[in-house]
């Protein structure tokens, strides 16, 4: 069984304004719990990341 990869890019800096890592856009809780999450739970986190990324100006 394949494990869902971590979105970590080794740029760990939590934004105090929203609580998301500026590198991977996960919360501290999501980062800490990652290794314990099931693959479906990891995919749920991945699905949230796009909505958390700042949108580039059009």
PDB file of C-alpha atoms in Angstrom:
ATOM      1  CA  UNK A   1       0.000   0.000   0.000  1.00  0.00           C
ATOM      2  CA  UNK A   2       1.323   3.422  -0.954  1.00  0.00           C
ATOM      3  CA  UNK A   3       1.430   6.154   1.662  1.00  0.00           C
ATOM      4  CA  UNK A   4       0.203   9.647   0.804  1.00  0.00           C
ATOM      5  CA  UNK A   5       3.288  11.922   0.745  1.00  0.00           C
ATOM      6  CA  UNK A   6       3.709  14.865   3.055  1.00  0.00           C
ATOM      7  CA  UNK A   7       3.256  18.332   1.526  1.00  0.00           C
ATOM      8  CA  UNK A   8       6.274  19.561   3.529  1.00  0.00           C
ATOM      9  CA  UNK A   9       8.811  21.566   1.492  1.00  0.00           C
ATOM     10  CA  UNK A  10      11.186  22.127   4.439  1.00  0.00           C
ATOM     11  CA  UNK A  11      10.218  25.780   4.874  1.00  0.00           C
ATOM     12  CA  UNK A  12       8.648  25.697   8.322  1.00  0.00           C
ATOM     13  CA  UNK A  13       7.290  29.047   9.443  1.00  0.00           C
ATOM     14  CA  UNK A  14       3.874  29.401  11.041  1.00  0.00           C
ATOM     15  CA  UNK A  15       1.973  32.517   9.999  1.00  0.00           C
ATOM     16  CA  UNK A  16       0.625  34.040  13.238  1.00  0.00           C
ATOM     17  CA  UNK A  17      -2.270  35.663  11.357  1.00  0.00           C
ATOM     18  CA  UNK A  18      -3.885  32.411  10.222  1.00  0.00           C
ATOM     19  CA  UNK A  19      -1.955  29.576  11.926  1.00  0.00           C
ATOM     20  CA  UNK A  20      -0.866  27.974   8.642  1.00  0.00           C
ATOM     21  CA  UNK A  21       2.707  27.023   7.770  1.00  0.00           C
ATOM     22  CA  UNK A  22       3.981  29.369   5.059  1.00  0.00           C
ATOM     23  CA  UNK A  23       5.654  26.409   3.313  1.00  0.00           C
ATOM     24  CA  UNK A  24       3.001  23.691   3.223  1.00  0.00           C
ATOM     25  CA  UNK A  25      -0.126  25.511   4.481  1.00  0.00           C
ATOM     26  CA  UNK A  26      -0.879  22.926   7.178  1.00  0.00           C
ATOM     27  CA  UNK A  27      -1.709  23.786  10.783  1.00  0.00           C
ATOM     28  CA  UNK A  28       0.633  22.797  13.610  1.00  0.00           C
ATOM     29  CA  UNK A  29      -1.830  20.075  14.567  1.00  0.00           C
ATOM     30  CA  UNK A  30      -1.909  18.674  11.025  1.00  0.00           C
ATOM     31  CA  UNK A  31       1.896  18.687  10.897  1.00  0.00           C
ATOM     32  CA  UNK A  32       2.239  16.992  14.287  1.00  0.00           C
ATOM     33  CA  UNK A  33      -0.415  14.380  13.537  1.00  0.00           C
ATOM     34  CA  UNK A  34       0.641  13.624   9.945  1.00  0.00           C
ATOM     35  CA  UNK A  35       2.396  10.324  10.645  1.00  0.00           C
ATOM     36  CA  UNK A  36      -0.644   9.057  12.560  1.00  0.00           C
ATOM     37  CA  UNK A  37      -3.251  10.025   9.936  1.00  0.00           C
ATOM     38  CA  UNK A  38      -4.772   7.425   7.635  1.00  0.00           C
ATOM     39  CA  UNK A  39      -4.350   7.852   3.878  1.00  0.00           C
ATOM     40  CA  UNK A  40      -7.948   9.133   3.501  1.00  0.00           C
ATOM     41  CA  UNK A  41      -7.307  11.678   6.272  1.00  0.00           C
ATOM     42  CA  UNK A  42      -4.082  12.802   4.588  1.00  0.00           C
ATOM     43  CA  UNK A  43      -5.970  13.263   1.330  1.00  0.00           C
ATOM     44  CA  UNK A  44      -8.518  15.416   3.170  1.00  0.00           C
ATOM     45  CA  UNK A  45      -5.684  17.659   4.406  1.00  0.00           C
ATOM     46  CA  UNK A  46      -4.230  17.838   0.884  1.00  0.00           C
ATOM     47  CA  UNK A  47      -7.643  18.939  -0.414  1.00  0.00           C
ATOM     48  CA  UNK A  48      -7.661  21.860   2.036  1.00  0.00           C
ATOM     49  CA  UNK A  49      -4.215  23.151   1.088  1.00  0.00           C
ATOM     50  CA  UNK A  50      -5.205  24.743  -2.229  1.00  0.00           C
ATOM     51  CA  UNK A  51      -7.897  26.803  -0.500  1.00  0.00           C
ATOM     52  CA  UNK A  52      -5.352  28.023   2.057  1.00  0.00           C
ATOM     53  CA  UNK A  53      -2.705  29.181  -0.412  1.00  0.00           C
ATOM     54  CA  UNK A  54      -2.734  32.892  -1.141  1.00  0.00           C
ATOM     55  CA  UNK A  55      -4.086  33.530  -4.582  1.00  0.00           C
ATOM     56  CA  UNK A  56      -1.768  35.179  -7.094  1.00  0.00           C
ATOM     57  CA  UNK A  57      -3.041  38.536  -8.375  1.00  0.00           C
ATOM     58  CA  UNK A  58      -4.804  38.228 -11.726  1.00  0.00           C
TER      59      UNK A  58
END
